[in-house]
Short mmCIF file of C-alpha atoms in Angstrom, two decimals:
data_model
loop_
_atom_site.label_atom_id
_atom_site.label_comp_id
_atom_site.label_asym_id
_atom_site.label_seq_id
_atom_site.Cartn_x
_atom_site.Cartn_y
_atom_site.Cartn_z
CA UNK A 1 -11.59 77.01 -16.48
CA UNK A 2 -14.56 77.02 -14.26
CA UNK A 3 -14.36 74.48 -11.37
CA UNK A 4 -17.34 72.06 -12.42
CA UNK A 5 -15.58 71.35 -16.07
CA UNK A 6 -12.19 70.84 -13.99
CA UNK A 7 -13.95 68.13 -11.57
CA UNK A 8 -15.95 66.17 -14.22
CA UNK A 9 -13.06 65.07 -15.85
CA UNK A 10 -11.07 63.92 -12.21
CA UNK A 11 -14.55 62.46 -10.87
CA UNK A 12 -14.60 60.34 -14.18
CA UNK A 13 -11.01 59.25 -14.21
CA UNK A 14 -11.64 58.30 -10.30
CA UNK A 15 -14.58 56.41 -10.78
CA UNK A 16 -13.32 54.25 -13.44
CA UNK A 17 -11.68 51.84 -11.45
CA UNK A 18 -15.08 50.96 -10.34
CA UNK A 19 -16.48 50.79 -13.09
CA UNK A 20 -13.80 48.20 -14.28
CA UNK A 21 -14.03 46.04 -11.37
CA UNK A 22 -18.18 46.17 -12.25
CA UNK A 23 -18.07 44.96 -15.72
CA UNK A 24 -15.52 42.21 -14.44
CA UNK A 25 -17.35 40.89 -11.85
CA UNK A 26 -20.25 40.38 -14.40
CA UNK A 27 -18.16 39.07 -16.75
CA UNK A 28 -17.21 36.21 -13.71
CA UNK A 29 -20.52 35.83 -13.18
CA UNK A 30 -21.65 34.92 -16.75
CA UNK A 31 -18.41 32.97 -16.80
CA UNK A 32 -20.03 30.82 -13.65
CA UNK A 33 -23.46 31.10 -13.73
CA UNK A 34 -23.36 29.94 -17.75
CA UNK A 35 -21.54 26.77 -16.61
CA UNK A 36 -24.01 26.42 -13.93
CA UNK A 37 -26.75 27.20 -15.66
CA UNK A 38 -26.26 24.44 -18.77
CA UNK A 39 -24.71 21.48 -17.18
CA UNK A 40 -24.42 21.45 -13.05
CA UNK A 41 -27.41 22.90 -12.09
CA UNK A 42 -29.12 20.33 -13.90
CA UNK A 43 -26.81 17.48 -11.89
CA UNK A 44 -26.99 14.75 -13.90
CA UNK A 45 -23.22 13.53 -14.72
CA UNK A 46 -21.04 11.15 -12.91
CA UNK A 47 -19.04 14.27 -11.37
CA UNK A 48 -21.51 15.42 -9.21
CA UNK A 49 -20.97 16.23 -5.91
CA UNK A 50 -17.25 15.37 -6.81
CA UNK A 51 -15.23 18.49 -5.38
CA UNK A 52 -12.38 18.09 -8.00
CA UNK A 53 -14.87 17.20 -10.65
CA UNK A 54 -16.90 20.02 -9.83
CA UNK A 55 -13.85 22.36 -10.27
CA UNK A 56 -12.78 21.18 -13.70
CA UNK A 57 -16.42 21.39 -14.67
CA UNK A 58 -17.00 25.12 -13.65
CA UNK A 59 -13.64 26.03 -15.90
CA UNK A 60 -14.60 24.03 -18.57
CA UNK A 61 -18.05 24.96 -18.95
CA UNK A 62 -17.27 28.70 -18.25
CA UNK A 63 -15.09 28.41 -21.57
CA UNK A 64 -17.41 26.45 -23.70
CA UNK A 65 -20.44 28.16 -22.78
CA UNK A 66 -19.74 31.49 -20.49
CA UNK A 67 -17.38 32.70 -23.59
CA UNK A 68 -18.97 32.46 -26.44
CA UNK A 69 -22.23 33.59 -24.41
CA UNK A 70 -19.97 37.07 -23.79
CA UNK A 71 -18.90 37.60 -27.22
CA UNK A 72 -22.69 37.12 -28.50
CA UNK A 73 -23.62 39.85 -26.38
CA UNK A 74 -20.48 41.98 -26.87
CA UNK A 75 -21.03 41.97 -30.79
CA UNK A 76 -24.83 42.45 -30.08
CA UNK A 77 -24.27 45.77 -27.41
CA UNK A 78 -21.26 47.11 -30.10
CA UNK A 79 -23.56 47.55 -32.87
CA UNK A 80 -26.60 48.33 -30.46
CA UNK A 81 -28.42 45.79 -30.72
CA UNK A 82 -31.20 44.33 -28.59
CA UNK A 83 -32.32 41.16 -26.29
CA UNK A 84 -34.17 39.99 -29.59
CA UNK A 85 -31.04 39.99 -31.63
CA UNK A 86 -29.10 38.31 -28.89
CA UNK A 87 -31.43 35.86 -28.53
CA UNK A 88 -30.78 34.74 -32.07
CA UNK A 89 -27.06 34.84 -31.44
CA UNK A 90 -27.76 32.26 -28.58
CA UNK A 91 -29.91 30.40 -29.95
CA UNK A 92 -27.08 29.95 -33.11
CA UNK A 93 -25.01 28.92 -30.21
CA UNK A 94 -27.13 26.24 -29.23
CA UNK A 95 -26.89 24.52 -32.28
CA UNK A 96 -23.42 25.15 -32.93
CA UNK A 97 -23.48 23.19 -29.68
CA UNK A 98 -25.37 20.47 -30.13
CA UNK A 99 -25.30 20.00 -33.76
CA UNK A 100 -21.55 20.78 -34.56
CA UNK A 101 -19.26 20.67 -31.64
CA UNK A 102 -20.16 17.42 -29.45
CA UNK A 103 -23.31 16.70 -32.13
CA UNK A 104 -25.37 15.20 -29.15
CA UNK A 105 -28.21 15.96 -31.22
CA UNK A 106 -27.45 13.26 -33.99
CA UNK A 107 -26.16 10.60 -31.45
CA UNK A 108 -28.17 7.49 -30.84
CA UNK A 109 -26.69 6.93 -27.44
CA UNK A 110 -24.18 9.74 -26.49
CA UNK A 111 -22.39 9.10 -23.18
CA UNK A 112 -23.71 6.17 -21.86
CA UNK A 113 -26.56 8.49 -19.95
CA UNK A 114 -29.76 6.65 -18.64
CA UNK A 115 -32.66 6.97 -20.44
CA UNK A 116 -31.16 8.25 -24.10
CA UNK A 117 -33.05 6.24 -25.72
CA UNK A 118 -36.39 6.32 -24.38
CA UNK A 119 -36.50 10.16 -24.65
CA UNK A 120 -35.34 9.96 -28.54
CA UNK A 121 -37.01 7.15 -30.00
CA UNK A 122 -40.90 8.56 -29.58
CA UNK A 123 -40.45 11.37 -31.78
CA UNK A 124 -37.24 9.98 -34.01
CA UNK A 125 -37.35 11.40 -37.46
CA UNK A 126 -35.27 8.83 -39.31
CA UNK A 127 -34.69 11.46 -42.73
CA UNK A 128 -33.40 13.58 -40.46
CA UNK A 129 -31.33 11.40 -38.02
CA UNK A 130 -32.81 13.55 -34.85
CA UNK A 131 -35.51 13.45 -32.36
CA UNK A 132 -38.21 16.28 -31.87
CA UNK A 133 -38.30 16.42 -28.57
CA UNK A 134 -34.04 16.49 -28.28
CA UNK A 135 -33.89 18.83 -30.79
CA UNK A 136 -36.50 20.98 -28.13
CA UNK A 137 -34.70 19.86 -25.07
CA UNK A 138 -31.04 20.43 -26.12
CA UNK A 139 -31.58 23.99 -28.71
CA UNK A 140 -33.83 25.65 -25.96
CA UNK A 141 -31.87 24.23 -23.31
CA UNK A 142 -29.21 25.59 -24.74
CA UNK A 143 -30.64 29.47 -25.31
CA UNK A 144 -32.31 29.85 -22.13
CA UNK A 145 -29.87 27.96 -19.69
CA UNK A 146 -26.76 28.78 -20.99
CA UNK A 147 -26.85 32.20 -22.22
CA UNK A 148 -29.58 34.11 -22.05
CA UNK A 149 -31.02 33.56 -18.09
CA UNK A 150 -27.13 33.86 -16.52
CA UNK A 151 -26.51 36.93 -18.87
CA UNK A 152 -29.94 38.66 -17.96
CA UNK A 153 -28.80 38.11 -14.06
CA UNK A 154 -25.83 39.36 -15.17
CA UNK A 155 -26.86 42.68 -16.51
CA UNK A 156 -29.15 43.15 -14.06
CA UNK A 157 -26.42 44.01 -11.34
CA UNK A 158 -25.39 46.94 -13.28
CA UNK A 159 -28.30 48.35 -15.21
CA UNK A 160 -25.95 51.28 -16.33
CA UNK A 161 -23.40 49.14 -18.05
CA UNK A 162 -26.67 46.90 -19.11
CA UNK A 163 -26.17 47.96 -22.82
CA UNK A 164 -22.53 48.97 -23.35
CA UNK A 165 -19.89 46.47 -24.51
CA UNK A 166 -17.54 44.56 -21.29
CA UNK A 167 -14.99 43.03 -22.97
CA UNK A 168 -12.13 45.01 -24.76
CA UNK A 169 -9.76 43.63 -26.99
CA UNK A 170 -7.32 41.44 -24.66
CA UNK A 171 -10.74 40.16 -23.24
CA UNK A 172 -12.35 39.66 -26.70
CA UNK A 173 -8.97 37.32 -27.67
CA UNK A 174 -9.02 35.43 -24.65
CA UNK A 175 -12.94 34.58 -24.59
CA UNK A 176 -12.65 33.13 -28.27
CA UNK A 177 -9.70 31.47 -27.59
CA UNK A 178 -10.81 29.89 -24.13
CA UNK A 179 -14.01 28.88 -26.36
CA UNK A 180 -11.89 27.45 -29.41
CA UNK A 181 -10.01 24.99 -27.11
CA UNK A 182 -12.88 23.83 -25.19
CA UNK A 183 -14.67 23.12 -28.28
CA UNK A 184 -11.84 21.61 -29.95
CA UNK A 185 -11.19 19.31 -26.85
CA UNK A 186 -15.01 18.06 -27.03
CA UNK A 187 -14.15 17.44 -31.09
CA UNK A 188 -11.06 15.32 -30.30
CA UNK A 189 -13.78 12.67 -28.65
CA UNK A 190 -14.95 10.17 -31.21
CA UNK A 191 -18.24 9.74 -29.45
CA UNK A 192 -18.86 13.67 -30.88
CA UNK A 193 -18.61 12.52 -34.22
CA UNK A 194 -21.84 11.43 -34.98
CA UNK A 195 -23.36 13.93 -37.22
CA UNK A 196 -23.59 13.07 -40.89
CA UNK A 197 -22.03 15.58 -43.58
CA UNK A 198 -25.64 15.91 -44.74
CA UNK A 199 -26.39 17.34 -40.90
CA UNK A 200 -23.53 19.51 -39.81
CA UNK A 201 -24.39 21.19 -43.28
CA UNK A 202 -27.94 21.69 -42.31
CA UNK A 203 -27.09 22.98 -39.36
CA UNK A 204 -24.30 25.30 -40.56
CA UNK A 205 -27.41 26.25 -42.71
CA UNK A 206 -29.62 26.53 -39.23
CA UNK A 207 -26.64 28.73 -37.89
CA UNK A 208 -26.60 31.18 -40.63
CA UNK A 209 -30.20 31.66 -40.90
CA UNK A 210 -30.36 32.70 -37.41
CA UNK A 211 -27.29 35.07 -37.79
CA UNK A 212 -29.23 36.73 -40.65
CA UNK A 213 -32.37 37.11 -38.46
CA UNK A 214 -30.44 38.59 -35.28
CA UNK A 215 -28.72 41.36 -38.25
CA UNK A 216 -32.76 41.99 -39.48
CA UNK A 217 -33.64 42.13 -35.58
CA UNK A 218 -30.68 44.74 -35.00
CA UNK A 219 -30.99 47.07 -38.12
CA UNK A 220 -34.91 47.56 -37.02
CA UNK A 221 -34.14 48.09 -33.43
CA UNK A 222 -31.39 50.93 -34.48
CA UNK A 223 -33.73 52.30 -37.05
CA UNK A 224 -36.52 52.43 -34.56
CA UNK A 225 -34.54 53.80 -32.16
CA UNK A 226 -34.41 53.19 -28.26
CA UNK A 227 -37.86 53.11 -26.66
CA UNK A 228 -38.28 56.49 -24.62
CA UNK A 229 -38.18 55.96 -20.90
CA UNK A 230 -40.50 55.59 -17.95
CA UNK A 231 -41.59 57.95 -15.53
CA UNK A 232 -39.45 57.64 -12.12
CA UNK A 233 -43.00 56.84 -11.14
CA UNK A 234 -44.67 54.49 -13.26
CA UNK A 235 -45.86 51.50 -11.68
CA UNK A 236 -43.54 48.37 -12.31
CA UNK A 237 -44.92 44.68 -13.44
CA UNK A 238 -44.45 42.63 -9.80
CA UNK A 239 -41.29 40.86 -9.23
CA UNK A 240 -42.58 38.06 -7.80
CA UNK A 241 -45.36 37.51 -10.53
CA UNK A 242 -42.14 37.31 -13.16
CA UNK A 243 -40.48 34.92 -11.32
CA UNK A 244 -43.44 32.42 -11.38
CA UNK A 245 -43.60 32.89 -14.57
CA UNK A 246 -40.17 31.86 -14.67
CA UNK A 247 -40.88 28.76 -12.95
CA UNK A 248 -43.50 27.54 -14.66
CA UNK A 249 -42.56 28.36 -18.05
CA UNK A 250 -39.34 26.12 -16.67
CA UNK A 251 -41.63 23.45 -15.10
CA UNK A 252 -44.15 22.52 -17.58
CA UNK A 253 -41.82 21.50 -20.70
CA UNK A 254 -39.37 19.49 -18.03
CA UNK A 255 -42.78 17.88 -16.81
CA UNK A 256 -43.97 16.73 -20.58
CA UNK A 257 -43.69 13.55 -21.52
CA UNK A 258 -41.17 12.92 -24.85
CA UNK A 259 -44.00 12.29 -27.42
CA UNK A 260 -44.84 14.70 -30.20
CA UNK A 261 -48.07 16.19 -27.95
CA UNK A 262 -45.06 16.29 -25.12
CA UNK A 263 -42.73 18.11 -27.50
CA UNK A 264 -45.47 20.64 -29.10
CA UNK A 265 -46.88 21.54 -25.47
CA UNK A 266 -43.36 22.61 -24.80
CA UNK A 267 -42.81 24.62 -27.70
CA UNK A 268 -46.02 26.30 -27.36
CA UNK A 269 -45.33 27.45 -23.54
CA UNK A 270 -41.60 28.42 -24.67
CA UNK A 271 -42.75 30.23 -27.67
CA UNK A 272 -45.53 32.09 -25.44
CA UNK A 273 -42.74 33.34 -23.18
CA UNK A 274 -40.33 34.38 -25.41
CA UNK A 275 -43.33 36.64 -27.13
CA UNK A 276 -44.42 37.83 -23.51
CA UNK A 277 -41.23 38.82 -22.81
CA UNK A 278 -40.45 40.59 -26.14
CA UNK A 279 -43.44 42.54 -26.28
CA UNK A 280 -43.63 43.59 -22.50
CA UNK A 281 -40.12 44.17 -22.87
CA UNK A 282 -41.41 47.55 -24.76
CA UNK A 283 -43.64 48.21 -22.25
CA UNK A 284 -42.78 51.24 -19.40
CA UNK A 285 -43.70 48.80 -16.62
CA UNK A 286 -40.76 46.30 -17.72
CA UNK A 287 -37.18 46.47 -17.06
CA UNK A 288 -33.94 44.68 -16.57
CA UNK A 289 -35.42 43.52 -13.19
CA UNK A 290 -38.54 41.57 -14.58
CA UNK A 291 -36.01 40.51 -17.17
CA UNK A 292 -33.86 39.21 -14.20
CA UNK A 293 -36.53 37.89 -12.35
CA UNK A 294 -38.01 35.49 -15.26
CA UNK A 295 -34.29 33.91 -15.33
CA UNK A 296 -34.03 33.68 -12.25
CA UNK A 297 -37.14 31.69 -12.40
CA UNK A 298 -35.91 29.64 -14.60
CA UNK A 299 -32.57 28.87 -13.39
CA UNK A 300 -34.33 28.26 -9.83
CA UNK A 301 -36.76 25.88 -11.65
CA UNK A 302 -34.22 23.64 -12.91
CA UNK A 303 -32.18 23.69 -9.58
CA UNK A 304 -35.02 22.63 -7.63
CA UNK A 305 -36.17 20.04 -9.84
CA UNK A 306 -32.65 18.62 -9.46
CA UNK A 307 -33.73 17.33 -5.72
CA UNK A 308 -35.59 14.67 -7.50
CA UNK A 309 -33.83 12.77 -9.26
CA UNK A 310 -30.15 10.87 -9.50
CA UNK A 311 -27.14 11.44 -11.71
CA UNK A 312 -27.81 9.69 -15.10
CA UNK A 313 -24.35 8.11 -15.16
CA UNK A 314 -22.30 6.92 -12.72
CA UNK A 315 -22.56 6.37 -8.94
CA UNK A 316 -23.23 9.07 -6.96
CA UNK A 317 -23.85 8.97 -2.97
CA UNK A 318 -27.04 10.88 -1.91
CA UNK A 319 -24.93 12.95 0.61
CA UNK A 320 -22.54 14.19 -2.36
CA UNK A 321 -25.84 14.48 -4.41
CA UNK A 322 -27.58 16.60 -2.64
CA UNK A 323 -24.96 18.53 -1.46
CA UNK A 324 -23.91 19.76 -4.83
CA UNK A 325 -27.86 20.44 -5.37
CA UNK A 326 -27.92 22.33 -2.75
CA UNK A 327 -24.36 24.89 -3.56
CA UNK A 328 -25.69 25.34 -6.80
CA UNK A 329 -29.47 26.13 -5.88
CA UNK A 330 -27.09 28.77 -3.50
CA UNK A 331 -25.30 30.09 -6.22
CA UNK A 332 -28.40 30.80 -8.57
CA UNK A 333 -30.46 32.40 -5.37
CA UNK A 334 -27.39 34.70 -4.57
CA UNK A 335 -26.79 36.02 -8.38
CA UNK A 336 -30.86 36.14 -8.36
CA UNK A 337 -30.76 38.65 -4.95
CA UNK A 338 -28.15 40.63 -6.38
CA UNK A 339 -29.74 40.92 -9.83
CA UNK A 340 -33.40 41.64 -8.26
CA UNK A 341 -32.16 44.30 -5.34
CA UNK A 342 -33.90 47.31 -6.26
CA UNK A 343 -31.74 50.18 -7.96
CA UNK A 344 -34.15 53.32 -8.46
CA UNK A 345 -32.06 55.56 -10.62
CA UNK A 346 -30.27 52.80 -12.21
CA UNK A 347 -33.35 50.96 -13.58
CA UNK A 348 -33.31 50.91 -17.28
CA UNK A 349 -35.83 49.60 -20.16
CA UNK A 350 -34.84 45.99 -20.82
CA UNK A 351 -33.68 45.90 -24.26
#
């Protein structure tokens, strides 16, 4: 046997330790960064800036939202499917979240939190039992927040493993169990009972729909087939100009006021990125990077728009405040270096 088809084999085998110990330190950092990402970021509870709060947070929230965000994407890379189909996957998870598990959505004061009712009542739809500008705030706070901006960081530190599947089976069982407890413990609270049977049917409906539209998404992207790739030395959209679009597109909804005009000015900003994204996303000047950097935007939006406000429960000191604002700003602008370090080789189409 000639000595290159002797080596390959050993050179594989050697490297795959490494290639392990990759895929699990993204799989941490979805773990974290969705937790992050959805609830302390934002640092609004009473257990901010609480050490052992903190803790119990960062497990909890790693289970309820970091797991099921990994098995969206694992089902989505297995059948080779792309960002649009995961999308809808997260975006089912958002209102599995809000609608069905603690049902936020359909309460008219969940969790005693400052200003519940002020944000719902302008654009209350009484047939429906929700408000406009909730159901905006909680579904796409949801999608972008929790899944999809820690999981494009994620990726991005590994564009190679970027569309292959992380989790095997022992991984697989533990993610859906870690996310069946969590869920289950948020169910045992009577103030997440507040959805009507008429509503958690509509959403189930919601759910489904959006299922269906992530299997259309995938069957076209396989049929199309992957786009071909760049030149090594085509030009590249600007890092920095994707990360202000980040920002913004983070800033201006969290700035509207909750009225309907509020509530459509957000939609129409959050539609207009998701479209930018999708259709630059088949563009040979856009990769995981730019997809990286826009989340990173995002995430770094919400952090630093933290700094201005307090808790919306409890009392929290401004030295534990703004000490937890600043560890989780921290966190976000580490995973956001690490995602946006430049790769050469390994830069690959975002997808």
């Amino acid at each position: 046997m000639p000595h290159s088809e002797k080596t390959l084999p050993e050179r594989a085998r050697r490297d795959a330790p490494t290639h392990r110990g990759g895929r699990t330190v993204q799989i941490l950092a979805v773990l974290a960064l969705a937790g992050i990402g959805a609830e302390l970021l934002a640092a609004y509870a009473e257990t901010t800036g609480d050490l052992g709060g903190v803790a119990f947070s960062l497990v909890f929230f790693a289970a309820l939202y970091g797991a099921p965000a990994l098995l969206a994407r694992d089902l989505a890379r297995r059948l080779g499917w792309g960002w649009p189909s995961m999308l809808c996957l997260f975006a089912a998870l958002g209102v599995i979240q809000a609608c069905l598990i603690d049902q936020s959505l359909f309460s008219a004061d969940y969790g005693g939190y400052a200003g519940w009712a002020e944000n719902r009542e302008p654009t209350l739809i009484p047939a429906l039992g929700f408000s406009g500008f909730n159901a905006y705030t909680f579904l796409m706070g949801h999608l972008v927040y929790s899944f999809a901006a820690p999981m494009a960081l994620a990726e991005a530190w590994s564009p190679r493993r970027a569309r292959t599947p992380w989790l095997g089976r022992v991984g697989t069982t533990i993610a859906a169990l870690a996310y069946l407890l969590a869920a289950l413990m948020i169910l045992g609270d009577e103030s997440s009972h507040s959805g009507s049977v008429a509503q958690l049917f509509g959403a189930g409906a919601v759910v489904t729909a959006l299922v269906g539209i992530a299997v259309l998404c995938g069957r076209r992207s396989r049929g199309a087939g992957s786009p071909a790739e760049s030149p090594d030395g085509c030009r590249r959209a600007p890092i920095w100009m994707a990360i202000i679009v980040g920002l913004v597109a983070g800033l201006v909804p969290d700035l509207m006021p909750p009225t309907w005009l509020g509530t459509a000015l957000s939609i129409a900003v959050t539609a207009a990125l998701g479209t930018g994204v999708l259709v630059a996303s088949r563009r040979s000047w856009w990769t995981g990077r730019q997809m990286a950097a826009v989340a990173f935007g995002l995430l770094l939006e919400r952090g630093l728009l933290a700094f201005t406000y307090y808790p919306l429960a409890g009392e929290v000191t401004a030295a534990a405040k703004y000490g937890h604002n600043l560890v989780m700003l921290l966190a976000v602008l580490l995973a956001g270096v690490l995602a946006l370090l430049p790769r050469g080789h390994e830069q690959e189409r975002s997808r």
